[in-house]
Coordinates of C-alpha atoms and ligand atoms in Angstrom, one line a residue:
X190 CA -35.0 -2.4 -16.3
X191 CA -31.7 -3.7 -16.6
X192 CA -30.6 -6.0 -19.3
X193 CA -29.6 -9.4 -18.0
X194 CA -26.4 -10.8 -19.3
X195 CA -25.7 -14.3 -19.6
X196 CA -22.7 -15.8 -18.3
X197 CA -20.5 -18.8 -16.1
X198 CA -18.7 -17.8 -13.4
X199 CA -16.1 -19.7 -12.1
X200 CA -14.4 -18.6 -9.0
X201 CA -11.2 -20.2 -8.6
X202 CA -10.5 -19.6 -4.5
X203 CA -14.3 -19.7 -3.6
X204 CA -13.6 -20.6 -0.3
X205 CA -11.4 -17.3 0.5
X206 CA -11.9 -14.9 2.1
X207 CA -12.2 -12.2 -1.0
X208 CA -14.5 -14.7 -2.4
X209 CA -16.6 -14.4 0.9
X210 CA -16.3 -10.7 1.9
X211 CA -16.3 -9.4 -1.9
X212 CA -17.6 -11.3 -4.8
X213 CA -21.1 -13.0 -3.5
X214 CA -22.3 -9.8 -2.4
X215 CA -21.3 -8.2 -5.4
X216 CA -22.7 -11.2 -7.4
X217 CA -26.3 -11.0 -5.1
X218 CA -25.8 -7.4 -5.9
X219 CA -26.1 -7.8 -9.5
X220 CA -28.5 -10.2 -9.2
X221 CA -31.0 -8.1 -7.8
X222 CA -30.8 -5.1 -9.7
X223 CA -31.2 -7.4 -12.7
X224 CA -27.9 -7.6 -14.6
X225 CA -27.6 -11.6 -13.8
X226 CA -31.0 -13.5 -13.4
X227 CA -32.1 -16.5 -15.1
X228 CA -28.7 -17.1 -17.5
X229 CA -26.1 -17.2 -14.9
X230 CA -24.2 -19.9 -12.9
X231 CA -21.7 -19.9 -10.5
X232 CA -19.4 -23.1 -10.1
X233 CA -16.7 -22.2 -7.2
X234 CA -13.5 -24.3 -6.7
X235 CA -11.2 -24.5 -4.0
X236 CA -9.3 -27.9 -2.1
X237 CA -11.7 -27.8 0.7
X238 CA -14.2 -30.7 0.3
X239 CA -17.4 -28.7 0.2
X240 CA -20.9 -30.2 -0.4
X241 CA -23.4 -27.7 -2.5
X242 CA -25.6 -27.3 0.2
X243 CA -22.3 -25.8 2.7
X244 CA -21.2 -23.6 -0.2
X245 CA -25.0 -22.1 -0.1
X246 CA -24.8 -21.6 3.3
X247 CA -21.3 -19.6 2.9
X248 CA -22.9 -17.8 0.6
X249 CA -26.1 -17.0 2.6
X250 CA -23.4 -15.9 5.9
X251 CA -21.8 -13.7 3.5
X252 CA -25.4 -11.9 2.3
X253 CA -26.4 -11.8 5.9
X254 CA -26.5 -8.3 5.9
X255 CA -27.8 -7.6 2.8
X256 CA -30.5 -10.3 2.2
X257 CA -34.1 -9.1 2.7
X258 CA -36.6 -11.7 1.5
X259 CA -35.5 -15.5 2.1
X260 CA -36.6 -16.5 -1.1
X261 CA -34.6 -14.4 -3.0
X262 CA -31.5 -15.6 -1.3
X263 CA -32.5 -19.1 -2.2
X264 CA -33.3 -18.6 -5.7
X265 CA -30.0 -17.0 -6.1
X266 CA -27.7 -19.5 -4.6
X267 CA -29.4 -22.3 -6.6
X268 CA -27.3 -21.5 -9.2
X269 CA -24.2 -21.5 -7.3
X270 CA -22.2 -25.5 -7.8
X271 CA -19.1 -26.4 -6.0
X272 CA -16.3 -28.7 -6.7
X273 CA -13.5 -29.3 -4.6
X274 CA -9.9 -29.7 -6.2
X275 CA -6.4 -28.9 -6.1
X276 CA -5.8 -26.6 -9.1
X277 CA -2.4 -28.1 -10.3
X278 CA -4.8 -31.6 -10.7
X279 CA -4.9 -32.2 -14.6
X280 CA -8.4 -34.3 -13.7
X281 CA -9.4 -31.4 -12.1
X282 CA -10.3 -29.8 -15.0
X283 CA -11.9 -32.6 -16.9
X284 CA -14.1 -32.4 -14.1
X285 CA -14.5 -28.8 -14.3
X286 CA -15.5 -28.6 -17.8
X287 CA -18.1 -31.9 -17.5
X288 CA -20.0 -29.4 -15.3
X289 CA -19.4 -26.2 -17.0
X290 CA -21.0 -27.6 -20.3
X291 CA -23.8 -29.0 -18.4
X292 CA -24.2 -25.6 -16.6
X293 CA -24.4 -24.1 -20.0
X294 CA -26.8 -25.9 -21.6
X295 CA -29.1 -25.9 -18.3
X296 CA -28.9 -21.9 -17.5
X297 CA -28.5 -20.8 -21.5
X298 CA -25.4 -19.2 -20.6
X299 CA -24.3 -19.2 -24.7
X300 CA -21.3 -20.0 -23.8
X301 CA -19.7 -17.0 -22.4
X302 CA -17.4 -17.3 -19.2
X303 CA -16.4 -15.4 -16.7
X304 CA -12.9 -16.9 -15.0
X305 CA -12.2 -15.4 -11.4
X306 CA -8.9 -16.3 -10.6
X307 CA -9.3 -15.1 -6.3
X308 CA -6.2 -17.0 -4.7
X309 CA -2.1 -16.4 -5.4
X310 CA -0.5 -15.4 -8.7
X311 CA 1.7 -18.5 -8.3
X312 CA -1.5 -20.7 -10.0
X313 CA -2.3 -18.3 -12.8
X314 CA -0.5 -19.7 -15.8
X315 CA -1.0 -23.2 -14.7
X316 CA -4.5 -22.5 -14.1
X317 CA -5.0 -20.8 -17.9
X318 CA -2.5 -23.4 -19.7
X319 CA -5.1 -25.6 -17.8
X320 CA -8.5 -23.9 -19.1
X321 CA -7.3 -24.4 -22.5
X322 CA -5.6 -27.8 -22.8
X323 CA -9.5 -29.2 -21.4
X324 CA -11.3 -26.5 -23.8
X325 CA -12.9 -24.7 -20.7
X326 CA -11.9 -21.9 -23.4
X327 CA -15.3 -21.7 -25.4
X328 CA -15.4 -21.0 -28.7
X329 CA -18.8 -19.7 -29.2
X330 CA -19.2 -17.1 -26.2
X331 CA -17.3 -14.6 -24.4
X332 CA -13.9 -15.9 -22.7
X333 CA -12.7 -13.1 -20.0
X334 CA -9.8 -13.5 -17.0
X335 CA -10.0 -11.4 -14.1
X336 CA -7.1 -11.5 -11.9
X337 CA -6.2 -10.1 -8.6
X338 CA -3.0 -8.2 -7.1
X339 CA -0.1 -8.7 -6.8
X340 CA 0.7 -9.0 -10.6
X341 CA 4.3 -9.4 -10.0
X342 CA 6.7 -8.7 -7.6
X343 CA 8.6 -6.6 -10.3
X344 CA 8.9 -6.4 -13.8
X345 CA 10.7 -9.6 -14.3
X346 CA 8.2 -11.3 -12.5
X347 CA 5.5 -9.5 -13.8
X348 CA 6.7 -10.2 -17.6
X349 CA 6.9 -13.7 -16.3
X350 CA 3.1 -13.9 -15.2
X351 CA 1.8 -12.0 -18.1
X352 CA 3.5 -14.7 -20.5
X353 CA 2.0 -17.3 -18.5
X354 CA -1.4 -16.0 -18.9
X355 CA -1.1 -14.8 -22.5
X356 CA -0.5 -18.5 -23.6
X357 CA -3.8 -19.3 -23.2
X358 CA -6.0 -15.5 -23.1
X359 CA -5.2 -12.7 -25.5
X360 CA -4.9 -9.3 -23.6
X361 CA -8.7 -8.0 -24.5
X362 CA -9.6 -11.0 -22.2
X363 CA -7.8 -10.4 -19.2
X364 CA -9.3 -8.1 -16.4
X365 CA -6.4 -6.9 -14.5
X366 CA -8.5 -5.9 -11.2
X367 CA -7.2 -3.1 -9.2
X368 CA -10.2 -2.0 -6.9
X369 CA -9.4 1.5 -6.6
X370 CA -10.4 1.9 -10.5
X371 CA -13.8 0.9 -9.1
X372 CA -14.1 4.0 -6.7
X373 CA -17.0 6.0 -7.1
X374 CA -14.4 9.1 -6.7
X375 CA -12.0 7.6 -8.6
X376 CA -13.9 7.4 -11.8
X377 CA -15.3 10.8 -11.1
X378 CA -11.5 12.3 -11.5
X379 CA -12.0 12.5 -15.6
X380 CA -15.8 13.6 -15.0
X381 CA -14.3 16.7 -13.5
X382 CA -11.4 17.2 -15.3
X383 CA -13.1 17.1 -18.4
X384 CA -16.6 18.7 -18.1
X385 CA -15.6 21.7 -15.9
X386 CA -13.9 24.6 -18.4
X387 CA -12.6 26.0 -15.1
X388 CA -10.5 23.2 -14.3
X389 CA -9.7 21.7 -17.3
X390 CA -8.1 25.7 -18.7
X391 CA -6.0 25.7 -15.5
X392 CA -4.9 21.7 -15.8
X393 CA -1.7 22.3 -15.9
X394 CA 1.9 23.6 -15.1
X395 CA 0.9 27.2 -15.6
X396 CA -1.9 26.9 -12.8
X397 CA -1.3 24.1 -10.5
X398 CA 1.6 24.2 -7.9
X399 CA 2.0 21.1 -6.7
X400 CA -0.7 18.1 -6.4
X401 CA -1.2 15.7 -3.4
X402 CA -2.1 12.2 -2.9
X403 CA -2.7 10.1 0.3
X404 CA -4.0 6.8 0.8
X405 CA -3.3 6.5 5.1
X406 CA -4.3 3.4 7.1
X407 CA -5.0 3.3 10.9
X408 CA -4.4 -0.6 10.5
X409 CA -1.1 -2.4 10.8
X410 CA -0.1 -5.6 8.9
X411 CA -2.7 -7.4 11.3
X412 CA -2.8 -11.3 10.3
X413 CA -0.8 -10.4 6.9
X414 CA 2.3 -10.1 8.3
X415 CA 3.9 -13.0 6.0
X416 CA 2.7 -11.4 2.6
X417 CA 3.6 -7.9 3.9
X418 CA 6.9 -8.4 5.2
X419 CA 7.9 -9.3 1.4
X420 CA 6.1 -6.6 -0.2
X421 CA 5.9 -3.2 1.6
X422 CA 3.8 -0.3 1.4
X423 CA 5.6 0.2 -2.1
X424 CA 5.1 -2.5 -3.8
X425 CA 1.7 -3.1 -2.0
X426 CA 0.3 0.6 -2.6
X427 CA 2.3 2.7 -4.6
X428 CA 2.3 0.6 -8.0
X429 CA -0.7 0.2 -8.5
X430 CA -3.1 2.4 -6.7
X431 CA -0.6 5.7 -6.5
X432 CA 0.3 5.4 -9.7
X433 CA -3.3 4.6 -11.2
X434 CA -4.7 7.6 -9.7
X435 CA -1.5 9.9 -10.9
X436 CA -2.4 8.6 -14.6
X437 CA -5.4 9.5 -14.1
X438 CA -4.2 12.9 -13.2
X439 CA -2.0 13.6 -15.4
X440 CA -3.5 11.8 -19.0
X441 CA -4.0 13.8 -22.0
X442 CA -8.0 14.3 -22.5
X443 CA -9.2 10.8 -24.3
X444 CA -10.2 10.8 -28.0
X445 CA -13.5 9.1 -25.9
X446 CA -14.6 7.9 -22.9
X447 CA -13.9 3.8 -25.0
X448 CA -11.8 1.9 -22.6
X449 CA -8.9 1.6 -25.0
X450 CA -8.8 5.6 -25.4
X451 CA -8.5 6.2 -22.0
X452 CA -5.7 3.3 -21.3
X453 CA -3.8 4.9 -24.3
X454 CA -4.2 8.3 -22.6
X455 CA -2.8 6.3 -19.1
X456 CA 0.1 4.5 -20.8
X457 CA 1.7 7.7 -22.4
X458 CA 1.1 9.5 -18.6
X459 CA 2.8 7.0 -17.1
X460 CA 5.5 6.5 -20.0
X461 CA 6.4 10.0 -18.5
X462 CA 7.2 10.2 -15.2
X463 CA 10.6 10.5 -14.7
X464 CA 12.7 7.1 -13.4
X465 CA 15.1 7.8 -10.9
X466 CA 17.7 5.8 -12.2
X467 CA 20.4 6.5 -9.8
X468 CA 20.5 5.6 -6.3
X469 CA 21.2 9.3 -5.3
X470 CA 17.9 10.2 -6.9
X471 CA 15.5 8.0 -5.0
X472 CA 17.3 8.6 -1.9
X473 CA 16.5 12.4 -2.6
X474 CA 13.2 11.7 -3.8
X475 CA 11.6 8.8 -1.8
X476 CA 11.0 8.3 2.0
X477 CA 10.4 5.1 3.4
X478 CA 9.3 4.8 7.0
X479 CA 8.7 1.6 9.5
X480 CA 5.8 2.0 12.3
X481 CA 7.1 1.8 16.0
X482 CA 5.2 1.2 18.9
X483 CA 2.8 3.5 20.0
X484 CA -1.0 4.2 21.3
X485 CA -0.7 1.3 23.0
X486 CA 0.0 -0.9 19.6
X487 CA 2.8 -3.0 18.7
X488 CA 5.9 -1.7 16.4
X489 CA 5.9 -3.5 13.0
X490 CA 8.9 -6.0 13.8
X491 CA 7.1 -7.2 16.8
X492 CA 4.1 -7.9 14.9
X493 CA 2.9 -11.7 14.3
X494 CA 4.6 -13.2 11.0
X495 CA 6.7 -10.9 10.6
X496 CA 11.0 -10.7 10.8
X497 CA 12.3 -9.2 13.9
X498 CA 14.8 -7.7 12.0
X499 CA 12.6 -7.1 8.8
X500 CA 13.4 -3.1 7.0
X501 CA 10.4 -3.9 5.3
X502 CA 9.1 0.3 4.9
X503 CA 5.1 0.1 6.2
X504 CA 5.4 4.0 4.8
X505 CA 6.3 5.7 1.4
X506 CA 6.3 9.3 0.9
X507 CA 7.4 10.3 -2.8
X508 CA 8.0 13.1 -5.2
X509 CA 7.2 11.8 -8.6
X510 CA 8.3 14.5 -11.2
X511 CA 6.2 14.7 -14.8
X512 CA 8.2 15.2 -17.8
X513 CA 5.9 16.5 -20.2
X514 CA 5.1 19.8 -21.7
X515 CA 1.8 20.2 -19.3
X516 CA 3.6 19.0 -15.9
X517 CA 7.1 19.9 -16.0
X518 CA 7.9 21.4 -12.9
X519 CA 4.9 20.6 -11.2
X520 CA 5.5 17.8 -8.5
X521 CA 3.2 15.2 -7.8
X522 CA 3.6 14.3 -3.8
X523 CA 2.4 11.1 -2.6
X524 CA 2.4 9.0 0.6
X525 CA 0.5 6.0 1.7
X526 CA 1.2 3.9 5.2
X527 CA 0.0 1.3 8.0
X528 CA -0.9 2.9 11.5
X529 CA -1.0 6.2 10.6
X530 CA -3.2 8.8 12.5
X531 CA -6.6 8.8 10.1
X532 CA -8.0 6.3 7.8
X533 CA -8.5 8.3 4.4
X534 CA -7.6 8.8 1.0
X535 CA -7.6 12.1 -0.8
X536 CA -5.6 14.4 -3.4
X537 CA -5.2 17.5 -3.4
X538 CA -4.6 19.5 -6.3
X539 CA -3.0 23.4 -4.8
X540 CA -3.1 26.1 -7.2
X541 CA -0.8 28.4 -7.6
X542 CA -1.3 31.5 -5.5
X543 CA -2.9 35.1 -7.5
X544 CA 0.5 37.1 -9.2
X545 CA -0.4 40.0 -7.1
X546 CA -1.8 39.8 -3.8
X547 CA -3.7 43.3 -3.1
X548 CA -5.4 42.2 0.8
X549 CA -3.7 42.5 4.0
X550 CA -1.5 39.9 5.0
X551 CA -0.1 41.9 8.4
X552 CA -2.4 42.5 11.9
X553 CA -5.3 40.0 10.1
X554 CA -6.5 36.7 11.3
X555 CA -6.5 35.1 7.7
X556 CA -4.8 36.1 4.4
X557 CA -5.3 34.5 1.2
X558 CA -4.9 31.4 0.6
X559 CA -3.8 29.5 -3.4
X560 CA -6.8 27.8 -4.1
X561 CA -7.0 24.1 -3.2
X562 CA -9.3 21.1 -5.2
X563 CA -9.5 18.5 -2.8
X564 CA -10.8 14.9 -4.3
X565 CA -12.0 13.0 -1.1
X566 CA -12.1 9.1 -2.3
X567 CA -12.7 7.6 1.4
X568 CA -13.9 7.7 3.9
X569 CA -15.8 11.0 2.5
X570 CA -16.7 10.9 -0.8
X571 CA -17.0 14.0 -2.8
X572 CA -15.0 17.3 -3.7
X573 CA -14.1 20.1 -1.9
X574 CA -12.8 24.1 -2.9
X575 CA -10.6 26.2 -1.0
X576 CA -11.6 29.5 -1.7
X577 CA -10.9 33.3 -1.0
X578 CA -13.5 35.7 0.0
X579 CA -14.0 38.8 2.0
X580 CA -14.8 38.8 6.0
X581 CA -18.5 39.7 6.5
X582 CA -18.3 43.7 7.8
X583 CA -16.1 46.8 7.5
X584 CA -12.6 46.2 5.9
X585 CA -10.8 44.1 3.6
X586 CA -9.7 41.2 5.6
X587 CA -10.1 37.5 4.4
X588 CA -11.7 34.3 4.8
X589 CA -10.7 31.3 3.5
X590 CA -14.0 29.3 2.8
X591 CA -14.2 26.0 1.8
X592 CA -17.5 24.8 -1.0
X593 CA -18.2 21.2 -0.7
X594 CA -20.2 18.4 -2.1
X595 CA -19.7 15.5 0.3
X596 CA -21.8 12.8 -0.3
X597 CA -23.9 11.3 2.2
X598 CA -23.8 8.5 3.9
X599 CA -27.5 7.1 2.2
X600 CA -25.6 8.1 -1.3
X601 CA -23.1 5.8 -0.2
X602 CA -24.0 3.2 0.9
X603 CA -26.9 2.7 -2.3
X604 CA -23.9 3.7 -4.6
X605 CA -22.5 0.3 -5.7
X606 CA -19.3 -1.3 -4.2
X607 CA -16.0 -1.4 -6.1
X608 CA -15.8 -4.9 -6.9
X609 CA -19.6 -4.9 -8.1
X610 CA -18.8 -1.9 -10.8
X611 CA -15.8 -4.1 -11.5
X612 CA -17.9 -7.1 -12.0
X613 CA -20.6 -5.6 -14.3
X614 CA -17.7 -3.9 -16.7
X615 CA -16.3 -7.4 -17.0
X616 CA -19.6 -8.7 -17.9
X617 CA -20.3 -5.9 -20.5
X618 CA -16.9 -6.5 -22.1
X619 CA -15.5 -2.6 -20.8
X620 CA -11.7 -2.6 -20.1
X621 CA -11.9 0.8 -19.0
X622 CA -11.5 0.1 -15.5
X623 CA -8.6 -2.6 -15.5
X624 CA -5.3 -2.0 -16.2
X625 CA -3.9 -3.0 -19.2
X626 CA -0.3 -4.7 -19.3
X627 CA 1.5 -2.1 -20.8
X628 CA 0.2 0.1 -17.8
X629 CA 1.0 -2.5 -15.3
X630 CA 4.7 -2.9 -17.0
X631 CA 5.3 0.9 -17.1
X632 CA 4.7 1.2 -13.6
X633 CA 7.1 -1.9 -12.4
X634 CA 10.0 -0.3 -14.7
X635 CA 9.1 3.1 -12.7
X636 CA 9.0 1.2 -9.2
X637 CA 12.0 -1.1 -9.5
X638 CA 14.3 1.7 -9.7
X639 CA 13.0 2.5 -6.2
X640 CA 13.2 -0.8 -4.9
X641 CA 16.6 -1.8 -6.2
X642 CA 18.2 1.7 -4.6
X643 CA 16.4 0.9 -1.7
X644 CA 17.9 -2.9 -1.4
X645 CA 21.1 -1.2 -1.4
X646 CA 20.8 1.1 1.0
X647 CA 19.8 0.2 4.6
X648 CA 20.3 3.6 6.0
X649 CA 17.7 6.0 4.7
X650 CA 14.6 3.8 6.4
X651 CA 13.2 6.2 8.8
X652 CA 10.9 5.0 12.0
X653 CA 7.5 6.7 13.1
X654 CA 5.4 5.9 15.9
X655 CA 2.2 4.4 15.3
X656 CA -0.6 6.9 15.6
X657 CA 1.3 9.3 13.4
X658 CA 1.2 10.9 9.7
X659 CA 4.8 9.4 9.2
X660 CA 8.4 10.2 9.6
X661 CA 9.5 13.6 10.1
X662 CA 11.4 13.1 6.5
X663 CA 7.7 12.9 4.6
X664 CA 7.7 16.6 5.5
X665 CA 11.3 17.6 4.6
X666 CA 10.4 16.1 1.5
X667 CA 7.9 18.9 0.9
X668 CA 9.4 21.6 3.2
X669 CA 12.6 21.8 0.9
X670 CA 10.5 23.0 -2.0
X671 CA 8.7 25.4 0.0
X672 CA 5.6 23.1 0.3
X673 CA 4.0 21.3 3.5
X674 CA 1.8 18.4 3.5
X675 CA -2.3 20.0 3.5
X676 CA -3.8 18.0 6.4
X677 CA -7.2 19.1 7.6
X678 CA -9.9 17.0 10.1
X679 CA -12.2 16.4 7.0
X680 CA -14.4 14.2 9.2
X681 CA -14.6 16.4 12.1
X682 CA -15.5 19.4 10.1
X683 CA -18.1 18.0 7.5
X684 CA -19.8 16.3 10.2
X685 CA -20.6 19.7 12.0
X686 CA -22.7 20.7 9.0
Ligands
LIG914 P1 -7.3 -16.6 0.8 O1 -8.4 -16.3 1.8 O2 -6.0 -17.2 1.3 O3 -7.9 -17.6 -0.3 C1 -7.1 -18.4 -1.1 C2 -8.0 -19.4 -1.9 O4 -7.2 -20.2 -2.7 C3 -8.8 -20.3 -0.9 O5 -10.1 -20.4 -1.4 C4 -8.0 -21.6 -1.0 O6 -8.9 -22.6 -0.8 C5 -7.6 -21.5 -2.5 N1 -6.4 -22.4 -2.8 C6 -5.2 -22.3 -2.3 N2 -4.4 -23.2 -2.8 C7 -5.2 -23.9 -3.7 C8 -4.9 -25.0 -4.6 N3 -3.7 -25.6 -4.7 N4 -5.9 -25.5 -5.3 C9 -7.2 -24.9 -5.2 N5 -7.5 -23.9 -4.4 C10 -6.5 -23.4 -3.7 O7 -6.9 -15.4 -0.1 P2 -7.8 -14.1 -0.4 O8 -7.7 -13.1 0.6 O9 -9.2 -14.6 -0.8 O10 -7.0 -13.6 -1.7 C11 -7.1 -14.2 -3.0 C12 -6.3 -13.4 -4.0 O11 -6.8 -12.1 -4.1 C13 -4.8 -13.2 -3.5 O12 -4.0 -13.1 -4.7 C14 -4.8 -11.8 -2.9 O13 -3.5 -11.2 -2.9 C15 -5.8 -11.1 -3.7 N6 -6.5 -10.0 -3.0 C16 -7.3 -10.2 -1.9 C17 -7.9 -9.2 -1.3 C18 -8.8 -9.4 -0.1 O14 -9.5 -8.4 0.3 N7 -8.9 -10.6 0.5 C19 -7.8 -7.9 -1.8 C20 -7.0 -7.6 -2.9 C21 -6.4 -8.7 -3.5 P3 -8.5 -24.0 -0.1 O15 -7.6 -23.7 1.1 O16 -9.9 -24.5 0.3 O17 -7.9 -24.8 -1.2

């Protein structure tokens, strides 16, 4: 049985649509397995004038694939409570706090609270100078922030915000959410790095050639075309989820699996990958591509929202060099974009090939191959091995085999959703999964270099046609190091089996 934590949620942008589609099923979630039961309220805010019965039903439309048993669901929205008001209202909060002490002292919640802050970084600091001018801040319980991308739109910016918050939370309160830390595959990158002696010996520049990271999208900016169009696929992918997942590649093994160990591991990795400080060396280094029309779908500038003449890149392709005594040398390719040909997200980490190769590579259908550790994050979850063995019969030709251990779909879909894991570390107090500031400002100082090359150059912006893995230039990227992008039909194949 799992032990019940008592808390007060209070979901600033209830009436959203993350709210909706992510935080009441992860909530119900919780609920019924346990973690939240008797001790827990909910009191949701937005402008919209809501009535508690409406926000029930909201709730109950967002659980409509997920509810069983009718009297469940009612049990657990009873101690949901809505309040409408416009967050920059002082009375707003005096309202707020009239209701979360009342909440307290009816569900036991000791005083512990939970602040989800789901709507634009432009409210945070007033909202948090707010919470503690009206001593929403309590001083008997748990206090804890948890705030949503975009933190900043640089490092100015970002600096900006986290002063704003840290007015009124110290940095052990605030939960930095990026959903990708929540990833079933994600968090099983250290599991493998550091139980398995055979990859954790070869973890490094001696053994590994070159790793691999892409995070592709089928989808275009659909309705988001206003936030996209000043963001990009760098700003929007790259700083955070890229560069999360190559910390976690590339850290130093933890003193222990405590959530400030790790960070400390992830703030040295990123403190080492090398800035391009010159214009030259981004240029050289990063692609950017825009999506032209194509399969019968719009090109980017003629999509809704967005500027006709926008060189907003909906594609990034990257070499990001290590400079530490375990990476040097070893690049670290990435790419992420909108409308690309598959929906998925995987690394792979290539070997380097044997010193000596002693089968035939001449008048044979395969040779040997360098071995390949593929991470599959989504849609497949699970690891794969590219390795070499012998063809069945007379001879010494090869076959490249591949050993997997894909998860199915059942395993899925009973494993629990990002924002739910990310929910239930908040409520046990673990950082581990949230990114601290000093990882959030390390990797704007690594991306504004980028970006301010990038503003100054309107050449290098490269166009693909939708349907595509990106610009022809992602693959000269690799092609002048002697690499190629590894692209394989994961789906297609590991359905066969
Ligand atoms: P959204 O659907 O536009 O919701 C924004 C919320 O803010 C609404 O509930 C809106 O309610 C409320 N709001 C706006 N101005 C307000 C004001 N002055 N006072 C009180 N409430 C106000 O946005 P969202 O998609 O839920 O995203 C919320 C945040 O999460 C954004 O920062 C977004 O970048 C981030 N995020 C979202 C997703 C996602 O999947 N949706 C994923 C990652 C990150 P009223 O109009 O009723 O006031």
């Amino acid at each position: 049985m799992n032990t019940e934590i008592s808390a007060l949620f209070t979901i600033f942008g209830a009436t959203g649509d993350l709210a909706h589609r992510k935080l009441y099923p992860s909530l119900y979630h919780l609920y019924k397995k346990g973690f939240i039961k008797n001790n827990f309220a909910v009191i949701g805010t937005a402008r919209r004038e809501w009535s508690n019965d409406y926000f029930h039903e909201v709730i109950a439309d967002s659980l409509k694939d997920v509810v069983e048993n009718e009297e469940e669901l009612k049990a657990f929205t009873s101690h949901f409570y809505y309040i409408s008001h416009n967050v920059k209202d002082a009375d707003h909060y005096v309202e707020l706090k009239k209701l979360s002490d009342q909440l307290d002292e009816k569900y036991q919640t000791n005083g512990n609270r939970i602040f989800y802050l789901a709507m634009a970084p432009q409210f945070f600091g007033t909202i948090g100078d707010m919470l503690k001018a009206n001593h929403l801040i309590t001083e008997n319980g748990f206090n804890r922030l948890i705030i949503e991308k975009p933190f900043g739109h640089d490092l100015k910016s970002a600096t900006e915000l986290n002063e704003q918050l840290t007015r009124s939370f110290s940095e052990d309160q605030i939960y930095r959410i990026d959903h990708y830390l929540g990833k079933e595959m994600i968090q099983n990158i250290s599991a493998v790095r550091f139980s398995n002696m055979i990859f954790e010996a070869l973890w490094n520049n001696k053994y590994i050639d070159n790793v691999q990271i892409t995070l592709s999208e089928t989808v275009g900016v659909e309705d988001r075309g206003d936030y996209y169009d000043h963001t990009g696929a760098l700003r929007d992918m790259v700083q955070n989820h890229i560069l999360q997942i190559v910390a976690l590649l590339v850290m130093e093994p933890p003193l222990s699996l405590n959530g400030n160990d790790i960070r400390n591991e992830k703030i040295k990795a990123l403190r080492s990958l090398r800035l391009y400080e010159n214009e030259k060396d981004v240029i050289n280094n990063f692609v950017r591509g825009q999506y032209t029309a194509g399969n019968d779908q719009a090109g980017y500038t003629d999509e809704p929202k967005v500027n006709p003449e926008s060189s907003t890149e909906t594609f990034v392709a990257g070499k990001i060099m290590v400079d530490n005594f375990r990476w040097a040398g070893v690049p670290f390719y990435v790419r992420t974009g909108k409308r690309m040909s598959q929906k998925d997200t995987y690394i792979h980490i290539q070997f380097k090939h044997v010193s000596m190769n002693l089968f035939p590579t001449e008048g044979v259908e395969e040779v040997a191959q360098p071995n390949i550790l593929t991470i599959h994050i989504s849609p497949l979850e699970g690891f794969s091995l590219r390795l070499n063995t012998k063809r069945v019969g007379q001879g010494t030709e090869m076959k490249n085999i591949r050993m997997h251990q894909i998860l199915d779909e059942q395993t899925v879909s009973n494993s629990p959703e990002a924002y739910e894991r990310l929910l239930l570390d908040c409520l046990n107090g673990d950082p581990t999964n949230f990114t601290h500031w000093k990882e959030v400002e390390q990797s704007w100082r690594f991306i504004d270099f980028i970006r301010n090359a990038w503003d100054q150059d309107e050449e290098h912006i490269y166009e693909y046609a939708s349907g595509t893995m990106g610009p022809k230039e992602s693959y000269d990227l690799l092609h002048q190091d002697g690499f190629d992008w590894i692209e394989f039909n994961w789906s297609t194949k590991y359905k066969k089996k």
